mmCIF file with all atom_site columns, C-alpha atoms in Angstrom:
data_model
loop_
_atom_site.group_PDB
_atom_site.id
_atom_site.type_symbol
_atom_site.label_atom_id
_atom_site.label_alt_id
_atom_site.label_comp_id
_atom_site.label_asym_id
_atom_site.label_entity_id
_atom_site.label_seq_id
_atom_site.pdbx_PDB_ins_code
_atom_site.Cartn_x
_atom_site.Cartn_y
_atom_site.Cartn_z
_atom_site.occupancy
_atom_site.B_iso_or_equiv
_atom_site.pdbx_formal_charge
_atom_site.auth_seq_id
_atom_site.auth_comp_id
_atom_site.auth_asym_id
_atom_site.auth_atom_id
_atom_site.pdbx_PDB_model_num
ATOM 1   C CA . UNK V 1 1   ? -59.502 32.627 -34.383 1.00 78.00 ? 1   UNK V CA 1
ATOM 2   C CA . UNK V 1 2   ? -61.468 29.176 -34.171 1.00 89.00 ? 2   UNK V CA 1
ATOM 3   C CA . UNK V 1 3   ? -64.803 28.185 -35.892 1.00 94.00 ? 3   UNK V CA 1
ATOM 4   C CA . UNK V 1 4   ? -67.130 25.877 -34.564 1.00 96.00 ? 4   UNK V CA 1
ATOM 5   C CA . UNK V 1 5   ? -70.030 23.970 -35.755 1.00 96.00 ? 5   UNK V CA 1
ATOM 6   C CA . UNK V 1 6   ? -71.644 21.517 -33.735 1.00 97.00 ? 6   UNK V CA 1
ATOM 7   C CA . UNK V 1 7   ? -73.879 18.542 -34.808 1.00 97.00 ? 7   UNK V CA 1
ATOM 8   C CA . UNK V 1 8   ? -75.783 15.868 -32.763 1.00 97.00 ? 8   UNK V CA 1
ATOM 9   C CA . UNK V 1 9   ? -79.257 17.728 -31.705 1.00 96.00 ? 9   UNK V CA 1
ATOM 10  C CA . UNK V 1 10  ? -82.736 16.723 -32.056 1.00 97.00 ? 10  UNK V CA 1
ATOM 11  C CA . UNK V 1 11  ? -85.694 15.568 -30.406 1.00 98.00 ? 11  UNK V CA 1
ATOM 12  C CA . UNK V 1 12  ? -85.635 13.204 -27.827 1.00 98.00 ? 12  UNK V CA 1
ATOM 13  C CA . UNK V 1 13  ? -88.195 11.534 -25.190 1.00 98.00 ? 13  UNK V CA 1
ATOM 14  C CA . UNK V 1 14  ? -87.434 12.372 -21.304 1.00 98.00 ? 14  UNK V CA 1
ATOM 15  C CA . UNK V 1 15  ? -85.096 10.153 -19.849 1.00 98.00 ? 15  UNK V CA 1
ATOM 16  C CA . UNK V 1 16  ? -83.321 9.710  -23.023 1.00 98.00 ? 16  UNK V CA 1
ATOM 17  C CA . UNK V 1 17  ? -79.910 10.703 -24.063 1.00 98.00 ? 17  UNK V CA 1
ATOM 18  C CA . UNK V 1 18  ? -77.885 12.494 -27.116 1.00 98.00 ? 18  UNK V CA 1
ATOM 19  C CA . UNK V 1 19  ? -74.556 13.222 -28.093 1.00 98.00 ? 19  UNK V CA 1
ATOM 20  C CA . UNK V 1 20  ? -73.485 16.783 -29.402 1.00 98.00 ? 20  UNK V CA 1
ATOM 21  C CA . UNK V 1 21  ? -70.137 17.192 -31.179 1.00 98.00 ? 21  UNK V CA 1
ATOM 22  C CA . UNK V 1 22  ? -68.596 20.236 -31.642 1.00 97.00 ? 22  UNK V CA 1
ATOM 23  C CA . UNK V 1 23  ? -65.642 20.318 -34.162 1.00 97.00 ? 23  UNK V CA 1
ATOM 24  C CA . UNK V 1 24  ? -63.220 23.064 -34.154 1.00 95.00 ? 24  UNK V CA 1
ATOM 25  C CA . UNK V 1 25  ? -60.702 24.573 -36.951 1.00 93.00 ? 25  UNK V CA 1
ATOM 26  C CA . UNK V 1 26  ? -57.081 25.721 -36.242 1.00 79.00 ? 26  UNK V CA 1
ATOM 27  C CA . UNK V 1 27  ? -54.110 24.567 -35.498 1.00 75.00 ? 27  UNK V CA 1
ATOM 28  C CA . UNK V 1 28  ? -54.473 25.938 -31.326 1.00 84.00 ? 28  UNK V CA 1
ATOM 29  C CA . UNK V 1 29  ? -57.524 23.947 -30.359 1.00 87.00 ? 29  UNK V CA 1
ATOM 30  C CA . UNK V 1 30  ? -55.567 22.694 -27.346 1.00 86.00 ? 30  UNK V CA 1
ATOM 31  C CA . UNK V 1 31  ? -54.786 26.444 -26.310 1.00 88.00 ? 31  UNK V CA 1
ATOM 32  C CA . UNK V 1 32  ? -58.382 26.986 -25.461 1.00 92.00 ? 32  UNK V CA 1
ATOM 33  C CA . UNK V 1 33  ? -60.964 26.107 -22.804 1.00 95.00 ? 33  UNK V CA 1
ATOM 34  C CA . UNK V 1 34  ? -63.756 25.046 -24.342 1.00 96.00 ? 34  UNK V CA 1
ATOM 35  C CA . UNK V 1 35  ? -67.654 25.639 -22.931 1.00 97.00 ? 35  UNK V CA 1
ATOM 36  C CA . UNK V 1 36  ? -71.094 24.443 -23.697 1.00 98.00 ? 36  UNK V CA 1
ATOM 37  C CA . UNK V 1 37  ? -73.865 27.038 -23.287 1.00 98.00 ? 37  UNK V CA 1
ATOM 38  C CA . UNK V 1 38  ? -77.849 26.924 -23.921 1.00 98.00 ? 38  UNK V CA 1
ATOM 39  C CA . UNK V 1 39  ? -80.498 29.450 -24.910 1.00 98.00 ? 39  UNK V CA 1
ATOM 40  C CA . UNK V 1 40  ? -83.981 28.239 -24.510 1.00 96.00 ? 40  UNK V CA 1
ATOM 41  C CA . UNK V 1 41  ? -86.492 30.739 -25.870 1.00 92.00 ? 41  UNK V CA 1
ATOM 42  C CA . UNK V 1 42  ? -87.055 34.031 -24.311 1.00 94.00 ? 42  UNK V CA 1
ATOM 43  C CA . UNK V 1 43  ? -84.465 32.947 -21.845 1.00 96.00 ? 43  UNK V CA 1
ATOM 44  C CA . UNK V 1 44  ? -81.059 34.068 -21.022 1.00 97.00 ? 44  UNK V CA 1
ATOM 45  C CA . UNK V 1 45  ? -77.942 32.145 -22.363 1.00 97.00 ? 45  UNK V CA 1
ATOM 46  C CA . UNK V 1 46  ? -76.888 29.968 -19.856 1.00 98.00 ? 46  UNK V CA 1
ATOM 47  C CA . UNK V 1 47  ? -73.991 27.769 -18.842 1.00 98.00 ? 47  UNK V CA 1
ATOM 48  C CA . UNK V 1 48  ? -73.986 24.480 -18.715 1.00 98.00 ? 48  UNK V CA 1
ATOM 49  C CA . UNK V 1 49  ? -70.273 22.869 -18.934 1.00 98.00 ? 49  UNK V CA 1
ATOM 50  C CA . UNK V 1 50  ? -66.648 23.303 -19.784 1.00 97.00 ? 50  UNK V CA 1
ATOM 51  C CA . UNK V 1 51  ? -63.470 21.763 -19.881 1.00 97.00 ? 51  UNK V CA 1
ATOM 52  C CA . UNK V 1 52  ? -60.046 22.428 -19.720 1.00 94.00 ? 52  UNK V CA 1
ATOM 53  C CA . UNK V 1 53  ? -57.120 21.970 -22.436 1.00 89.00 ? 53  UNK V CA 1
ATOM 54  C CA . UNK V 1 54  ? -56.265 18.519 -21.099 1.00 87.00 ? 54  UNK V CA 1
ATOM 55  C CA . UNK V 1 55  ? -59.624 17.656 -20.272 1.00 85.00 ? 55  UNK V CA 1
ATOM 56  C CA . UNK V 1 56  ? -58.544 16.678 -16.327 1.00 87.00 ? 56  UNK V CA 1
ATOM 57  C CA . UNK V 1 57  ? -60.590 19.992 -15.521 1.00 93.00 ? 57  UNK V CA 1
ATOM 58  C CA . UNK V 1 58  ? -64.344 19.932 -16.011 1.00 96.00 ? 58  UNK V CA 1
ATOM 59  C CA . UNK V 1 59  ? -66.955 22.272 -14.547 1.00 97.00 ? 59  UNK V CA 1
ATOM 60  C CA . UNK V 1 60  ? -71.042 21.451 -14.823 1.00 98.00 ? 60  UNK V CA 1
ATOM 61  C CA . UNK V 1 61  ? -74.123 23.934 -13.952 1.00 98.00 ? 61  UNK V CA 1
ATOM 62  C CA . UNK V 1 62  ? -75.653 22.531 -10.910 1.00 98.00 ? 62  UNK V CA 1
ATOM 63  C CA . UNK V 1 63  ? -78.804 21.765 -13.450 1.00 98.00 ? 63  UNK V CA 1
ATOM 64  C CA . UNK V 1 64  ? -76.965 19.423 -15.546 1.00 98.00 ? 64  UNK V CA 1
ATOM 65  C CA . UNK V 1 65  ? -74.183 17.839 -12.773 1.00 98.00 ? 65  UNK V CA 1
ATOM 66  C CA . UNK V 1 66  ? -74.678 13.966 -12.636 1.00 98.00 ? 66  UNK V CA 1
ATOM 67  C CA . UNK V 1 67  ? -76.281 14.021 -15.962 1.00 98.00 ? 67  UNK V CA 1
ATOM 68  C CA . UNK V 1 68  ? -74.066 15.382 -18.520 1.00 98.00 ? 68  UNK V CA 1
ATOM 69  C CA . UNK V 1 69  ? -70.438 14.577 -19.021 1.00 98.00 ? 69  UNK V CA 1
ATOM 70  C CA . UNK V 1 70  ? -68.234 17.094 -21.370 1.00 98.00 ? 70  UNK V CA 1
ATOM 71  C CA . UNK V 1 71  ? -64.841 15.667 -23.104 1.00 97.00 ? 71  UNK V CA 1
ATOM 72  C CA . UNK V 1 72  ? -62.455 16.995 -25.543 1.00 96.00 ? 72  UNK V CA 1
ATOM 73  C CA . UNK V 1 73  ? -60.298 15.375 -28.181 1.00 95.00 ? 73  UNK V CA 1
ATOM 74  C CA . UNK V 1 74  ? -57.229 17.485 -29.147 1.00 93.00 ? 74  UNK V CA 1
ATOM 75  C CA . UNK V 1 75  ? -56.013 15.469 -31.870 1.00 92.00 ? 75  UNK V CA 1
ATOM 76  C CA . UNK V 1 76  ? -59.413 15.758 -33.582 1.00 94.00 ? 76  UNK V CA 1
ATOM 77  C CA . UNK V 1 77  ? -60.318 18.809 -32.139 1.00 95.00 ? 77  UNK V CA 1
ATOM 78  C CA . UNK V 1 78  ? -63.698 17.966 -30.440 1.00 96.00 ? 78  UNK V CA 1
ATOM 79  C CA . UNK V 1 79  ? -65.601 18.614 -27.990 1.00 97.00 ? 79  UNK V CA 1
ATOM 80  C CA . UNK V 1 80  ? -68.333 16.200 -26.883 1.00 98.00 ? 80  UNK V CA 1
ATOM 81  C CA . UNK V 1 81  ? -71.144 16.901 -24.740 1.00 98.00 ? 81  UNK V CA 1
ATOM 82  C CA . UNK V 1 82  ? -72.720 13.656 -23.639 1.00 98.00 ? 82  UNK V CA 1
ATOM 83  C CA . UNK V 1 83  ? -76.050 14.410 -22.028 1.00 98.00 ? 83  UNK V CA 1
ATOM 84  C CA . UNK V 1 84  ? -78.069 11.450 -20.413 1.00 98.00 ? 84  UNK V CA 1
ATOM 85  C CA . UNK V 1 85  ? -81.535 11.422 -18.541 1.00 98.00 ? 85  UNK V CA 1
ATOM 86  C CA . UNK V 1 86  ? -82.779 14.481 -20.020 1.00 98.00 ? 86  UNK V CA 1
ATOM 87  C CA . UNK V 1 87  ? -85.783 16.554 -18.698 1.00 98.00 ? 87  UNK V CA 1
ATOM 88  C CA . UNK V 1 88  ? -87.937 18.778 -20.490 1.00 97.00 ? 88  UNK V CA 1
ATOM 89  C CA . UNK V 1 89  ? -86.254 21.807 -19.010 1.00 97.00 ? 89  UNK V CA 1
ATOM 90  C CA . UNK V 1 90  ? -82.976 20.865 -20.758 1.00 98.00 ? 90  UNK V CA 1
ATOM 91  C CA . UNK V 1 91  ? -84.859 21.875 -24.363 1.00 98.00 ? 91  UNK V CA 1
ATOM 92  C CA . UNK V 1 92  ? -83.097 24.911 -25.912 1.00 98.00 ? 92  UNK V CA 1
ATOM 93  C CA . UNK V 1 93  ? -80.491 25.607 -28.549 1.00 98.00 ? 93  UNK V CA 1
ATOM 94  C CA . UNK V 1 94  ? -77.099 24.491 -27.135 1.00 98.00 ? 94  UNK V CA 1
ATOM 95  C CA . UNK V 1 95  ? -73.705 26.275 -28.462 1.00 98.00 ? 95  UNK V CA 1
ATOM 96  C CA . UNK V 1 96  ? -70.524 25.364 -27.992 1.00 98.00 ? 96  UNK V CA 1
ATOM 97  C CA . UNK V 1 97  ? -67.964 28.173 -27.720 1.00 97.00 ? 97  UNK V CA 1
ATOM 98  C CA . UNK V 1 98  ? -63.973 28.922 -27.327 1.00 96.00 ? 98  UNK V CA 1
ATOM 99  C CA . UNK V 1 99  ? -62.664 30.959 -24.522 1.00 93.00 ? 99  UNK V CA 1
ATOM 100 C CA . UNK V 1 100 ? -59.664 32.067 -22.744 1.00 86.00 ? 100 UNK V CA 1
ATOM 101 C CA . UNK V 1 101 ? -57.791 30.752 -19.934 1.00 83.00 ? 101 UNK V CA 1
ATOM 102 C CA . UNK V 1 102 ? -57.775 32.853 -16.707 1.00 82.00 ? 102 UNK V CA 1
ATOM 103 C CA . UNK V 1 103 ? -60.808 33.907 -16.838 1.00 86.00 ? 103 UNK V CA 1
ATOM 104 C CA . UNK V 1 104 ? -64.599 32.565 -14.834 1.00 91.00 ? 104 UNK V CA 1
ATOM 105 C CA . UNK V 1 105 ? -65.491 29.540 -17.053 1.00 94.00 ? 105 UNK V CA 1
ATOM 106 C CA . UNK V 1 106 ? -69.274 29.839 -16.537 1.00 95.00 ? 106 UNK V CA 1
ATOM 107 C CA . UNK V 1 107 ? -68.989 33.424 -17.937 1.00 95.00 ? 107 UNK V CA 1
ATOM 108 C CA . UNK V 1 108 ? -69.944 34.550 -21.753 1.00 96.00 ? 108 UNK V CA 1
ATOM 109 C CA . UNK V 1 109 ? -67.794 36.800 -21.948 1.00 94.00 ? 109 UNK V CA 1
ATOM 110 C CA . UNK V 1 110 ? -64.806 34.324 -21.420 1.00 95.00 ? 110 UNK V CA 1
ATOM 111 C CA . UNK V 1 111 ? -65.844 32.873 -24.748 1.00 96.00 ? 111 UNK V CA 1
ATOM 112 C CA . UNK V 1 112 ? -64.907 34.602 -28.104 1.00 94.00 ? 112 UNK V CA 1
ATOM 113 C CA . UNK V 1 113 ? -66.004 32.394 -30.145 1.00 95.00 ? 113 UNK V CA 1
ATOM 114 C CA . UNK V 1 114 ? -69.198 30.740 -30.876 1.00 97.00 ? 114 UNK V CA 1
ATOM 115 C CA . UNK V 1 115 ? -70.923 28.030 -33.099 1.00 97.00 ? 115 UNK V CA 1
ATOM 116 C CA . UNK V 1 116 ? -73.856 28.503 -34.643 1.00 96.00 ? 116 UNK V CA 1
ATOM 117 C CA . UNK V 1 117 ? -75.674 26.250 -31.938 1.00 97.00 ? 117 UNK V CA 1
ATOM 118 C CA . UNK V 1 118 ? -77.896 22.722 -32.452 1.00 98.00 ? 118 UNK V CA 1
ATOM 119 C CA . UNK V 1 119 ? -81.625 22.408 -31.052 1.00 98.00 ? 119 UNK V CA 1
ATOM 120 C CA . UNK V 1 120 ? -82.004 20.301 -28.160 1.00 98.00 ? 120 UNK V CA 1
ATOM 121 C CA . UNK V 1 121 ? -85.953 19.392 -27.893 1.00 98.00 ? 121 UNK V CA 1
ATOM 122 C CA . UNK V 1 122 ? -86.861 16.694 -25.191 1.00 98.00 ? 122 UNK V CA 1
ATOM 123 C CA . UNK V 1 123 ? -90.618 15.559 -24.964 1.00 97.00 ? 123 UNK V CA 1
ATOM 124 C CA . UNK V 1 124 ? -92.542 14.924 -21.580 1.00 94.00 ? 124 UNK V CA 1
#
């Protein structure tokens, strides 16, 4: 098992950017693909990026796809989601979560587990 706890939300105009950090326990951090996800309210969860355990594989929702740019650090056992000209739309709680390999990476129920999630609130 892995816990996460990200860090880095907040409010921000449109057009502006933020960093979220997710920071992961355990020794296996490497053995996972790791995913960022978003809930905005009374909406489903929804995908938005993930990487693979080298970080040469990265996959972005078509929303987000020339905009935000995931990474992972396996010494420190990070995962950054860089997210630049934001839009109004991109406001909801965003979650970073651990998942096995094999399996579709825009899919929840890849993932088993999950942080605890960091607002996201961009202004018009």
């Amino acid at each position: 098992q892995v816990q996460l706890v990200e860090s880095g939300g907040g409010l921000v105009q449109a057009g502006g950017s933020l960093r979220l950090s997710c920071v992961a326990s355990g020794r296996t951090f490497y053995n996972y693909i790791m995913g960022w996800f978003r809930q905005a309210p009374e909406k489903e969860r929804e995908f938005v990026a993930a990487i693979g355990w080298n970080g040469d594989s990265t996959y972005y929702a078509d929303a987000v796809k020339g905009r935000f740019t995931i990474s992972r650090n396996n010494i420190k056992n990070t995962v950054v989601l860089q997210m630049d000209s934001l839009k109004p739309e991109d406001t909801a709680v965003y979650l970073c979560a651990a998942g096995t390999y094999g399996r579709p990476y825009d899919s929840q129920r890849t993932y088993h587990n999950w942080g605890q999630g960091t607002q996201v609130t961009v202004s018009s």
